[in-house]
Coordinates of C-alpha atoms in Angstrom, one line a residue:
Chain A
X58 CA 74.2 61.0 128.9
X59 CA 73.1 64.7 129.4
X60 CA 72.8 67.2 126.4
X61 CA 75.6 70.3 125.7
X62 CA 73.0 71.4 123.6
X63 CA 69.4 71.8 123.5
X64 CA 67.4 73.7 121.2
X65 CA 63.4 73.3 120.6
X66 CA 61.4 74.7 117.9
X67 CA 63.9 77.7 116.7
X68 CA 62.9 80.0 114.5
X69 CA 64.8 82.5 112.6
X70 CA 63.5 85.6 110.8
X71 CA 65.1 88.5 108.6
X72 CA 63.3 91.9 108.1
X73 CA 63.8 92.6 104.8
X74 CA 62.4 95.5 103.9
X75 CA 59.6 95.2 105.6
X76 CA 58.9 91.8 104.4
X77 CA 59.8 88.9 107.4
X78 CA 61.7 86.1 105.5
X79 CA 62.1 82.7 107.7
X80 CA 65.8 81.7 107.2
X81 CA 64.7 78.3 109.5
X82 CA 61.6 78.0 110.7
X83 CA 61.3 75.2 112.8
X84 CA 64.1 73.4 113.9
X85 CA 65.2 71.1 116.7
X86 CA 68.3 70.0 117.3
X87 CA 69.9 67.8 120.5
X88 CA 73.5 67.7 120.8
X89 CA 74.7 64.9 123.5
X90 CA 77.9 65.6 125.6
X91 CA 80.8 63.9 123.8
X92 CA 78.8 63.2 121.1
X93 CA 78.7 63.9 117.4
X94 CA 75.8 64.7 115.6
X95 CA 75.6 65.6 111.4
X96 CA 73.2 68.3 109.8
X97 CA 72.5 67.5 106.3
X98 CA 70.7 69.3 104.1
X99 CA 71.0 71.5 101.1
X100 CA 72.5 74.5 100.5
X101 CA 69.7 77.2 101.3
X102 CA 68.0 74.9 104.3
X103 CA 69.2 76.9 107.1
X104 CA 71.6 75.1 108.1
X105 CA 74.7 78.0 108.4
X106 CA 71.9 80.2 109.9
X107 CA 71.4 77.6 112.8
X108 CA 75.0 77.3 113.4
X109 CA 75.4 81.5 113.3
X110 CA 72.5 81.5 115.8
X111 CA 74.3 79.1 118.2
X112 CA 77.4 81.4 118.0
X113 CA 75.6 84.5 118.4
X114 CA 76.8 85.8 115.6
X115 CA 73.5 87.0 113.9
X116 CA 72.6 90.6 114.5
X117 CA 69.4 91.7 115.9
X118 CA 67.4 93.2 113.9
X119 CA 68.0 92.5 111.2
X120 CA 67.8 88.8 112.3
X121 CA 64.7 87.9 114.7
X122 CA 65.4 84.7 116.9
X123 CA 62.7 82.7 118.7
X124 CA 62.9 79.8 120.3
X125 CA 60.6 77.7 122.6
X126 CA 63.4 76.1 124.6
X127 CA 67.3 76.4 124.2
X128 CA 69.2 74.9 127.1
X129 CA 73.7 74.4 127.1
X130 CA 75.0 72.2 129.4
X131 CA 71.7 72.1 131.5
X132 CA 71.2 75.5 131.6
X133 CA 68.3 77.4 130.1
X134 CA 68.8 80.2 128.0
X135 CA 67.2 83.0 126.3
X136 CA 68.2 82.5 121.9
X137 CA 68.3 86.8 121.7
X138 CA 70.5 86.6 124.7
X139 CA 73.7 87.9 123.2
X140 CA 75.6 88.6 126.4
X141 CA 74.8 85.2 128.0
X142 CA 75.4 83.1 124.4
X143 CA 79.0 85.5 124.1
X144 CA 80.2 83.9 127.4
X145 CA 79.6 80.7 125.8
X146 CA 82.1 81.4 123.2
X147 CA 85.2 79.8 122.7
X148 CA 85.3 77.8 125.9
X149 CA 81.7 76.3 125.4
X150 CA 81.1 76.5 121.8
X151 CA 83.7 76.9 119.5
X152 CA 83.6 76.7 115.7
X153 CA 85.6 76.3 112.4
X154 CA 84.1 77.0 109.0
X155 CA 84.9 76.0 105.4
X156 CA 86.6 78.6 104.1
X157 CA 89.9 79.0 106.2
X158 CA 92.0 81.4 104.1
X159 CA 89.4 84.1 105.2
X160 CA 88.8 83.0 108.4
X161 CA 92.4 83.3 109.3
X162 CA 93.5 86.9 109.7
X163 CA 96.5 87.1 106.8
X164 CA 98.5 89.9 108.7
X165 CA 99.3 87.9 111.6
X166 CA 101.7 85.1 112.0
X167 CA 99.7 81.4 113.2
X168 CA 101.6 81.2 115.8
X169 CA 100.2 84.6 117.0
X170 CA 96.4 84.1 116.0
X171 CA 96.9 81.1 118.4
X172 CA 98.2 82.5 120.9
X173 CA 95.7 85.3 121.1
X174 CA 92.9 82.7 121.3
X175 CA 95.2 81.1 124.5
X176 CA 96.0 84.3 126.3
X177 CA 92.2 84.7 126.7
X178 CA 91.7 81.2 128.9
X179 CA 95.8 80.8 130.1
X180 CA 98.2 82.6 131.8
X181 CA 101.1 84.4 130.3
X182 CA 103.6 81.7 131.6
X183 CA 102.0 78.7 130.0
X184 CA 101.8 80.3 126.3
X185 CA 104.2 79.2 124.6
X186 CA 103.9 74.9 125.8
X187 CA 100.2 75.4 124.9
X188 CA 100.6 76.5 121.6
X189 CA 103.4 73.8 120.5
X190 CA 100.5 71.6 122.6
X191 CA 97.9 72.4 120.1
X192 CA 100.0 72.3 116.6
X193 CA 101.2 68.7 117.7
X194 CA 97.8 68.2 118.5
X195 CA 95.9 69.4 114.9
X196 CA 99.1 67.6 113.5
X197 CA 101.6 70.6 112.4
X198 CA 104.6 70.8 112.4
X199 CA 106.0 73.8 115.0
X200 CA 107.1 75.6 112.4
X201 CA 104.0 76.6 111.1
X202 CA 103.6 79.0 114.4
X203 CA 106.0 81.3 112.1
X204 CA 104.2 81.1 108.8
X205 CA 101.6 83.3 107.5
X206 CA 98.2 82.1 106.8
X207 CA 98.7 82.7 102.7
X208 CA 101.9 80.6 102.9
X209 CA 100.1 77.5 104.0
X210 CA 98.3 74.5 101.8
X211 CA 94.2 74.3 102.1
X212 CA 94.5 71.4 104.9
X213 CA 97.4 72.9 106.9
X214 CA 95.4 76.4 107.4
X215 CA 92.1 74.2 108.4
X216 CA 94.3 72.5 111.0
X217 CA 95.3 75.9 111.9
X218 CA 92.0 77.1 112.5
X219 CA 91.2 73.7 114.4
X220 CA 94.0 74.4 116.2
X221 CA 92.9 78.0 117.2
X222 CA 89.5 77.0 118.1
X223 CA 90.4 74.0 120.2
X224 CA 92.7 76.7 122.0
X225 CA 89.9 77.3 124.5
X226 CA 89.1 73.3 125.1
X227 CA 85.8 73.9 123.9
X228 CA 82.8 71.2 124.9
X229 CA 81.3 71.6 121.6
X230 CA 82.9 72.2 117.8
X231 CA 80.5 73.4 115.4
X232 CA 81.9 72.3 112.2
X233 CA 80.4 74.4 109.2
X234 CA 81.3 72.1 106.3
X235 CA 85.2 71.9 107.3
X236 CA 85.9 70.1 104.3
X237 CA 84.3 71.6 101.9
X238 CA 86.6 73.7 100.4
X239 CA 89.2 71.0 100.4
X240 CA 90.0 68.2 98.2
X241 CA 89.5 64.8 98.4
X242 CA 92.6 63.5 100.4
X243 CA 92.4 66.5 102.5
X244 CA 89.1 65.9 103.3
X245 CA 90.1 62.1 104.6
X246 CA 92.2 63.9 106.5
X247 CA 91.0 66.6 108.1
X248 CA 87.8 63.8 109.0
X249 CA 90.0 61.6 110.7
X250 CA 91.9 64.5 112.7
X251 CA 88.3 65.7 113.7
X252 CA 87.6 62.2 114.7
X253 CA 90.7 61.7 116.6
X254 CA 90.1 65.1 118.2
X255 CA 86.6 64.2 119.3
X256 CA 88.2 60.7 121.0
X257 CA 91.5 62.8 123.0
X258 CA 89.4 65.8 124.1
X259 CA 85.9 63.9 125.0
X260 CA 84.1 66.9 122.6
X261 CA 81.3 67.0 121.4
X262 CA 80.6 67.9 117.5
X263 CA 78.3 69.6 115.3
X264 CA 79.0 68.4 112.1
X265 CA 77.2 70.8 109.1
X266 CA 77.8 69.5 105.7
X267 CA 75.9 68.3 102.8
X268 CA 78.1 66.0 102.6
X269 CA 76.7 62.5 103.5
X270 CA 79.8 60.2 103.1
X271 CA 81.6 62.3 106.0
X272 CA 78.1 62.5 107.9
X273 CA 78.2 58.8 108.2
X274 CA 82.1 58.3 108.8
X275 CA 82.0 60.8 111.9
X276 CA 78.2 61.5 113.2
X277 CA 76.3 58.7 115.2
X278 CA 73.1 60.9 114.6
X279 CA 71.8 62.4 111.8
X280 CA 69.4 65.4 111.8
X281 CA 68.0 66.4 108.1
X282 CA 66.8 69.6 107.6
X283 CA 64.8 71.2 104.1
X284 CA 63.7 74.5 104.1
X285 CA 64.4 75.9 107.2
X286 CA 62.8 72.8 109.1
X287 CA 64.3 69.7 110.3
X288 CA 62.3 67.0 109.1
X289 CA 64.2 64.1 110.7
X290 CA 66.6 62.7 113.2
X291 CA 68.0 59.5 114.5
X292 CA 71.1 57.5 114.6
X293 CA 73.1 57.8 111.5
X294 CA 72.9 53.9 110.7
X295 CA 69.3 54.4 110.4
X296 CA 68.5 57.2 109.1
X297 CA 70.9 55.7 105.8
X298 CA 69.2 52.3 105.8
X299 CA 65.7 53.3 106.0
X300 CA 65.0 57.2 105.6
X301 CA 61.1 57.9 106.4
X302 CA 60.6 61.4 104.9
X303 CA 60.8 62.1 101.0
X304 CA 63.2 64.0 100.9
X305 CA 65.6 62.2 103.0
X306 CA 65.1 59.8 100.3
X307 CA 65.8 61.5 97.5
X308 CA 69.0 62.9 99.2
X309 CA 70.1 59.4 99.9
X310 CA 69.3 58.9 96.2
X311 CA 71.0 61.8 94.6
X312 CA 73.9 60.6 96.7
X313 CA 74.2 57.2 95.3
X314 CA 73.4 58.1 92.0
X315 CA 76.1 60.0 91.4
X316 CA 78.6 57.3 92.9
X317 CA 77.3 54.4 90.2
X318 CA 77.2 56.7 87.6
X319 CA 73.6 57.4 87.0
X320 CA 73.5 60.7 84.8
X321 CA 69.5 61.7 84.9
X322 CA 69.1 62.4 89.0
X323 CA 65.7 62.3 90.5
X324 CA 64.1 65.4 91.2
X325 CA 61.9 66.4 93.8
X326 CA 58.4 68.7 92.8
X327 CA 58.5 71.9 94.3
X328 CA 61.1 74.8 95.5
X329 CA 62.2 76.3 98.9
X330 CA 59.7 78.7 100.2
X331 CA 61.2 82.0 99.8
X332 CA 59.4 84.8 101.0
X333 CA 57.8 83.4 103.7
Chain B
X300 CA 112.3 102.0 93.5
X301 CA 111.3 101.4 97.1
X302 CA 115.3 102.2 97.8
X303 CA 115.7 105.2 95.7
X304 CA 112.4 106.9 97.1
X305 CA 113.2 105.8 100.9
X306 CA 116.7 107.3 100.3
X307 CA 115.7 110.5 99.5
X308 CA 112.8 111.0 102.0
X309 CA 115.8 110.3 104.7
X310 CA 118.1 112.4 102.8
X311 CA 115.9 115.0 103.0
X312 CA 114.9 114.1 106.3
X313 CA 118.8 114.6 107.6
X314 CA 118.9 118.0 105.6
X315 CA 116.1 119.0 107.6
X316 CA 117.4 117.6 111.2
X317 CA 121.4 118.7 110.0
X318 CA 120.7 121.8 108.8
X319 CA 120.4 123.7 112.1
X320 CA 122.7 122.0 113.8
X321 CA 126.3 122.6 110.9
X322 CA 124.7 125.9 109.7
X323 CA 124.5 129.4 111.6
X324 CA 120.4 130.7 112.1
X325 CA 121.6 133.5 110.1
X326 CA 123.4 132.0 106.9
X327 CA 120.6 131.6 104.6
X328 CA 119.6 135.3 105.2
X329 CA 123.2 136.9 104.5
X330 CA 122.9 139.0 101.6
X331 CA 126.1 140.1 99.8
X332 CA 127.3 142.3 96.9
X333 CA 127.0 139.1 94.4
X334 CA 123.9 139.3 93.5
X335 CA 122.0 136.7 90.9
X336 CA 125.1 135.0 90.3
X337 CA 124.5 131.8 88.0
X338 CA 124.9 128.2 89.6
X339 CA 129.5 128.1 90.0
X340 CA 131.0 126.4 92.2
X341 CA 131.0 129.0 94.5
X342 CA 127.9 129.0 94.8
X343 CA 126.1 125.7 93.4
X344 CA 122.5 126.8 93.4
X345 CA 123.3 130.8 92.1
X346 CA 122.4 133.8 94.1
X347 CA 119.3 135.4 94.5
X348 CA 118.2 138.8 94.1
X349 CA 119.9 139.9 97.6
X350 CA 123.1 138.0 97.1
X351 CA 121.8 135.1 99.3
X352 CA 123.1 131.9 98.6
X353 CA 120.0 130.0 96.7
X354 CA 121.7 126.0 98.0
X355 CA 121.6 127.4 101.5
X356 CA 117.8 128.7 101.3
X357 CA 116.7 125.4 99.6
X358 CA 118.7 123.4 102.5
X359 CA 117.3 125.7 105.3
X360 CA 113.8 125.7 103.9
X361 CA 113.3 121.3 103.4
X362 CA 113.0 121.9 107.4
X363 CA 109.7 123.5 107.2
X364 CA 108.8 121.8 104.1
X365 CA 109.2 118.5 105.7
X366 CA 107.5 119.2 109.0
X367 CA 104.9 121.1 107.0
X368 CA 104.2 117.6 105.1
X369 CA 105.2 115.2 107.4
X370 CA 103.3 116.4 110.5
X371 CA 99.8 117.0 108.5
X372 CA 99.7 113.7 106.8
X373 CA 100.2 112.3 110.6
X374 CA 97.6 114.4 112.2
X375 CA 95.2 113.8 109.6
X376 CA 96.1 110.1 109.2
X377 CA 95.4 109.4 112.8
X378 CA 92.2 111.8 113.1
X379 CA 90.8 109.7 110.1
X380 CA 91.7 106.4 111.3
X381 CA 90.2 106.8 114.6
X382 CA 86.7 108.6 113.0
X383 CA 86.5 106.9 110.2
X384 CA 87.0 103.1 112.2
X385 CA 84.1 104.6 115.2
X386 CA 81.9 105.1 111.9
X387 CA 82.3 101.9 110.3
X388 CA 82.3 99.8 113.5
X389 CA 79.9 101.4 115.3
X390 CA 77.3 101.7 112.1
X391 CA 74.1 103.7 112.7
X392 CA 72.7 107.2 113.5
X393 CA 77.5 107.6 114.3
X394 CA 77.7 106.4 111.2
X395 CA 75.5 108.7 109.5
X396 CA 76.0 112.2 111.3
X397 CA 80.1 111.2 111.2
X398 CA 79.7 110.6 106.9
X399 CA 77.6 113.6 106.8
X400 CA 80.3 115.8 108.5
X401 CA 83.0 114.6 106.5
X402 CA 81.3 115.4 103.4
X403 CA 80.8 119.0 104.4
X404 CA 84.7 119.2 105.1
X405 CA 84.9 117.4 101.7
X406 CA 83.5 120.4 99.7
X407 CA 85.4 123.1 101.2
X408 CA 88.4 124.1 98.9
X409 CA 91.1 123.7 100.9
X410 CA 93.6 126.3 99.3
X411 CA 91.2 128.9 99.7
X412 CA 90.4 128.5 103.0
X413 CA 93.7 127.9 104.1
X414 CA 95.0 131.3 102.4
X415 CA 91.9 132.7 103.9
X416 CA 92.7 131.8 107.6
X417 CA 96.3 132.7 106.9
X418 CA 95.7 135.7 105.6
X419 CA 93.2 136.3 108.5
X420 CA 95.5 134.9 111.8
X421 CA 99.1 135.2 110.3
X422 CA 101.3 132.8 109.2
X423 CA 102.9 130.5 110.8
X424 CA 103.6 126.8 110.0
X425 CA 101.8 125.5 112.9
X426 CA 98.7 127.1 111.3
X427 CA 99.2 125.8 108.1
X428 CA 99.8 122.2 109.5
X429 CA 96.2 122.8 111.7
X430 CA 94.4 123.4 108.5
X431 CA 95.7 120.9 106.5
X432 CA 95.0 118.1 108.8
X433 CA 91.7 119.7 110.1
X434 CA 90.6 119.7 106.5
X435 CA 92.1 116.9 104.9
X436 CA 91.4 114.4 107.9
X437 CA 88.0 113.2 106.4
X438 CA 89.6 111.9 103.2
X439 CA 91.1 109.2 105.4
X440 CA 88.4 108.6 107.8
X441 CA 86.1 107.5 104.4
X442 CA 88.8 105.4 103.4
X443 CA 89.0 103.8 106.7
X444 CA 84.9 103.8 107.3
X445 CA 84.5 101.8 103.5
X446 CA 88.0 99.1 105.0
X447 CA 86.5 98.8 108.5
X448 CA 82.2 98.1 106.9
X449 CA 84.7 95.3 104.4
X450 CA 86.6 94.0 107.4
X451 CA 84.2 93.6 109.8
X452 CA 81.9 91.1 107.5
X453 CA 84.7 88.9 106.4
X454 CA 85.5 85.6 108.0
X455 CA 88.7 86.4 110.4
X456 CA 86.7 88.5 112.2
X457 CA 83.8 86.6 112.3
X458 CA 86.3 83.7 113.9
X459 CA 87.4 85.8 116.4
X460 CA 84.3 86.6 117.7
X461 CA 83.4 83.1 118.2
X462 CA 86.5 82.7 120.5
X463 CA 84.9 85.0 122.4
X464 CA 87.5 88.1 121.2
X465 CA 86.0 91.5 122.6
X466 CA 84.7 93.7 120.2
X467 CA 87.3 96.5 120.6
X468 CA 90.5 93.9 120.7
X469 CA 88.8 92.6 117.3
X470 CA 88.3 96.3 116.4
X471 CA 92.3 97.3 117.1
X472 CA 94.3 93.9 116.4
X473 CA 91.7 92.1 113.8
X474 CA 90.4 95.1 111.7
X475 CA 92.6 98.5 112.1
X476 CA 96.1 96.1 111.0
X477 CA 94.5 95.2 108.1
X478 CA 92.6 99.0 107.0
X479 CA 96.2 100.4 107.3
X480 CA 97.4 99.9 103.3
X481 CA 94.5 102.5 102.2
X482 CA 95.4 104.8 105.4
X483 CA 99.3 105.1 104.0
X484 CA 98.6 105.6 100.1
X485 CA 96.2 108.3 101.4
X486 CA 98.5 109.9 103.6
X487 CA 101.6 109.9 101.6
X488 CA 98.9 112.0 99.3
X489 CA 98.2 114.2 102.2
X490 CA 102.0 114.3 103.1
X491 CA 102.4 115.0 99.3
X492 CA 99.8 117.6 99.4
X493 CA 100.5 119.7 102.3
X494 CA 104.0 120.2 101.1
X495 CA 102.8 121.8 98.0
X496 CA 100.1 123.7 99.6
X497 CA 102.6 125.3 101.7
X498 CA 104.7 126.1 98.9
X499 CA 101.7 127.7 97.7
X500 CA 101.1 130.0 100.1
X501 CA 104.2 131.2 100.4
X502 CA 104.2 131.1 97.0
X503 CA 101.6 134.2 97.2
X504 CA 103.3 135.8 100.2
X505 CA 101.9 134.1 102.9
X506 CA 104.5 133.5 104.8
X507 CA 106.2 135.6 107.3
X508 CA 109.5 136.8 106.2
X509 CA 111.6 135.2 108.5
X510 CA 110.8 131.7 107.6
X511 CA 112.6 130.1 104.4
X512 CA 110.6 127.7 102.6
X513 CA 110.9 125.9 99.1
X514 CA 107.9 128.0 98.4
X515 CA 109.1 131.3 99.2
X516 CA 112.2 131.2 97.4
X517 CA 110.2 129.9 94.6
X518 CA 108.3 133.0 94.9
X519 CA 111.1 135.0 94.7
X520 CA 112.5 133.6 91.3
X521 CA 109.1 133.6 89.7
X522 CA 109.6 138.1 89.7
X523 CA 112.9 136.8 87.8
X524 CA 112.0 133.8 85.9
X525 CA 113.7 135.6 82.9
X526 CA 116.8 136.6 84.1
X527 CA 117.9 134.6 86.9
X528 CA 116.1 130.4 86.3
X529 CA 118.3 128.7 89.0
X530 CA 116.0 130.5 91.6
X531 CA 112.5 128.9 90.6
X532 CA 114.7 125.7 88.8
X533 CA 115.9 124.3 91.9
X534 CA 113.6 124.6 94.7
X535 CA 110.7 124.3 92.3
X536 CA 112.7 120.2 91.1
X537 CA 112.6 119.7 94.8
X538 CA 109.2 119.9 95.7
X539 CA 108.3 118.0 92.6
X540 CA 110.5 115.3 93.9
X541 CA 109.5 115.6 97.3
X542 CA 106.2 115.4 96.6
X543 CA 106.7 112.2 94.4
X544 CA 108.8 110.3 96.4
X545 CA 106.2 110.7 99.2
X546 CA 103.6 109.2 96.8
X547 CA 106.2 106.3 95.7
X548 CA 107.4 105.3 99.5
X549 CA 104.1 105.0 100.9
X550 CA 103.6 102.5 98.1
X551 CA 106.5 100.6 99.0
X552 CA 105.7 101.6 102.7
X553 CA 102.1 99.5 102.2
X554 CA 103.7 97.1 100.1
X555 CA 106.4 95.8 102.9
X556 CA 103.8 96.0 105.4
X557 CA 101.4 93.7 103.7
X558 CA 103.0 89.7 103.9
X559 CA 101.1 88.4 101.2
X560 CA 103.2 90.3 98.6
X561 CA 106.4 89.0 98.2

């Protein structure tokens, strides 16, 4: 199967003050097309930051990107090309994020934010099928197209802004922990939808969490990254069973320790490099 | 409260658009031998020092007060919005030169100035509404710089630049929508503002004595606070309630526009 995505060795810097702080330093991912790979790791790996790269949504400076290959759908790429990675948006790469309240704009009806989202692929005439297309398709019911974001439950606004970023039929849905915000039977929920949508469409997803239990219900790979490097990859099945590096370990660990109850967690020795 | 202010800024608003249409040019300026007759029924406002009637001088003069106010806190609310949303936006060495004009404009006092150019170029209300909004303009434009730097980092805009939104359709239907609320309290203020600073000036004489303002005829009853009240009384309650129910329908104004609030 050929890769969406591609991306060797990326680095990614902030000046601060003078000071160059590495938000990732070296990480590789591979996304296959129609497949659906998890990124685990802590809060402060990087993680976000590789996903903001791949959207082009860091700016430059501040942010200083380098990357020894980076390749979508084939095609090679420079990582500081904004104009080439903005083309890519929406109908390449398209992404939801965990906090949907603010990622939906609360002046404008859903029905609208969708449709704005449409009107940039589709012509006028189709609008209106398309957008009663993609509610049926994130599960809503069409009256929702009328509602304001603020009038909505935690789950119905994620499926909203599934619903907006599907809008472009994108190849490949970043995913920045979609269900963390939400609670536990939302989070089933909005899994399976993601699931379902990744089967209809033929997407592929890029699945960010720290949360393992929906990494393995959705991702066949696995990529782990700790401080700003991804340590290790492989098929999700594998990676759970028998985890090489430490601190895949100690994850794993940490993970079923707090499902049988255990109250003293290990700990790893040492802390995130900050300061580069 | 959103009804009773609404009501009278159209009430006052009709006055101003009725006024010359039912009443002759010349009927605020007849004088007659009745001079400073108290509020009757005759005459529901009194008389002034000429004989003029004071109800007909307050009902000619809410056109100029209104236009005055209303016309400024537009010109100045638009000038702002578009400055102060290039600043924020665009960021930078824009940003900088834009908030460094702004606070020059910021430390001029306005009343002086505006007497000064008045007194200078004649009066006129067209002048007075150019140096209101020229001078009151960067009030809004910092309000709408400090929305636009908030707006622009949060989430909704972030998402619509991954859809691949362009900048300037994120910049007019993502960010501007949602700096507005600040815009209107400010400009009600402005509105609010201007009214009062033209009743100031013609408060001191700067007017030309063909136009009929709250302001002048204010100015006339302050010579005969003592003997004759219902000549600063009345037009002086109007511009106090003008000027407030400016300040309380651009709440409401923001208010309705906003969903959330319900």
């Amino acid at each position: 199967m050929a890769d969406i995505l591609t991306l060797d060795h990326l680095r990614v810097a902030f000046d601060v003050q003078g000071h160059r702080v590495d938000a990732v330093s070296d990480a590789s991912i591979r996304v296959p097309d129609g497949g659906s790979v998890g990124l685990v790791g802590e809060s402060g790996s990087g993680k976000s930051t590789l996903a903001r790269t791949l959207m082009g949504l860091l700016t430059t400076p501040p942010a200083v990107l380098e990357a020894k290959s980076f390749a979508v759908e084939g095609q090679s790429l420079q990582i500081g090309d904004h104009a080439a990675i903005s083309r890519l948006r929406g109908n390449t790469f398209a992404m939801v994020f965990q906090d949907p309240l603010s990622y939906l704009n609360p002046l404008m009806r859903v029905g609208r934010q969708i449709e704005e989202a449409v009107r940039l692929h589709d012509g006028r005439a189709a609008v209106h099928h398309r957008i009663s297309e993609l509610l049926d398709l994130v599960h809503l019911p069409q009256r929702v197209a009328r509602s304001y974001p603020h009038e909505l439950s935690g789950g119905m606004r994620q499926r909203a802004l599934l619903a907006i970023a599907l809008a472009c039929r994108p190849r490949l849905l970043l995913a920045d922990e979609p269900t963390t915000a939400l609670d536990v039977t939302t989070q089933m929920e909005i899994l399976a939808l993601l699931r379902e949508l990744r089967r209809e469409l033929g997407m592929a997803l890029l699945l960010i969490s720290h949360d393992l239990v929906s990494v393995a219900e959705l991702c066949d790979e696995v990529y782990v990254m700790y401080g700003g490097r991804t340590i290790e990859h492989g098929p999700c099945r594998e990676i759970f069973r028998s985890p090489s590096h430490a601190y895949t370990k100690s994850l794993l660990d940490a993970a079923r320790a707090q499902r049988s109850g255990r109250k003293v967690l290990e700990t790893r020795p040492g802390a995130l490099s900050v300061g580069g | 409260m959103a009804w009773i202010s609404g009501g009278f800024v159209v009430l006052l608003c009709m006055v101003a658009v009725l006024a010359p249409l039912l009443l002759s040019p010349d009927a605020p300026f007849q004088i007659s031998n009745s001079v400073l007759l108290a509020p009757s029924a005759g005459h529901w406002f009194g008389t002034d020092d000429l004989g003029r009637d004071v109800l007909l001088q307050v009902i000619w003069g809410t056109r100029i007060s209104l236009i005055v106010g209303i016309v400024s806190a537009l010109a100045a609310g638009i000038i702002g919005l578009v400055v102060g949303a290039i600043s924020g936006y665009c960021g930078g060495l824009a940003d900088a030169m834009i908030m460094r004009t702004t606070e020059i404009f910021q430390v001029m006092p306005i009343f002086v100035l505006a007497a000064l150019i008045v007194a200078m170029a004649g009066a006129g209300e067209t002048r007075i509404i150019a140096v209101i909004a020229g001078l009151s303009w960067p009030q809004t434009a910092r309000v709408v710089r400090s929305e636009v730097l908030r707006i622009k980092g949060l989430g909704y805009a972030e998402a619509a630049r991954c859809l691949g939104i362009s900048e300037f359709r994120i910049l007019v239907f993502e960010i501007i929508p949602n700096a507005v609320g600040p815009v209107i309290a400010v400009s009600t203020l402005t509105a609010a503002f201007a009214i009062l600073l033209e009743a100031a000036l013609s408060f001191f004489g700067l007017t030309s004595s063909d136009t009929i303002s709250w302001g002048s005829t204010l100015s006339t009853g302050q010579r005969l606070l003592y003997t004759a009240w219902w000549l600063s009384v009345f037009p002086g309650t109007l511009i106090f309630l003008t000027a407030l129910a400016f300040n309380m329908f651009g709440d409401c104004v923001r208010e309705a526009l906003d969903p959330r609030s319900e």
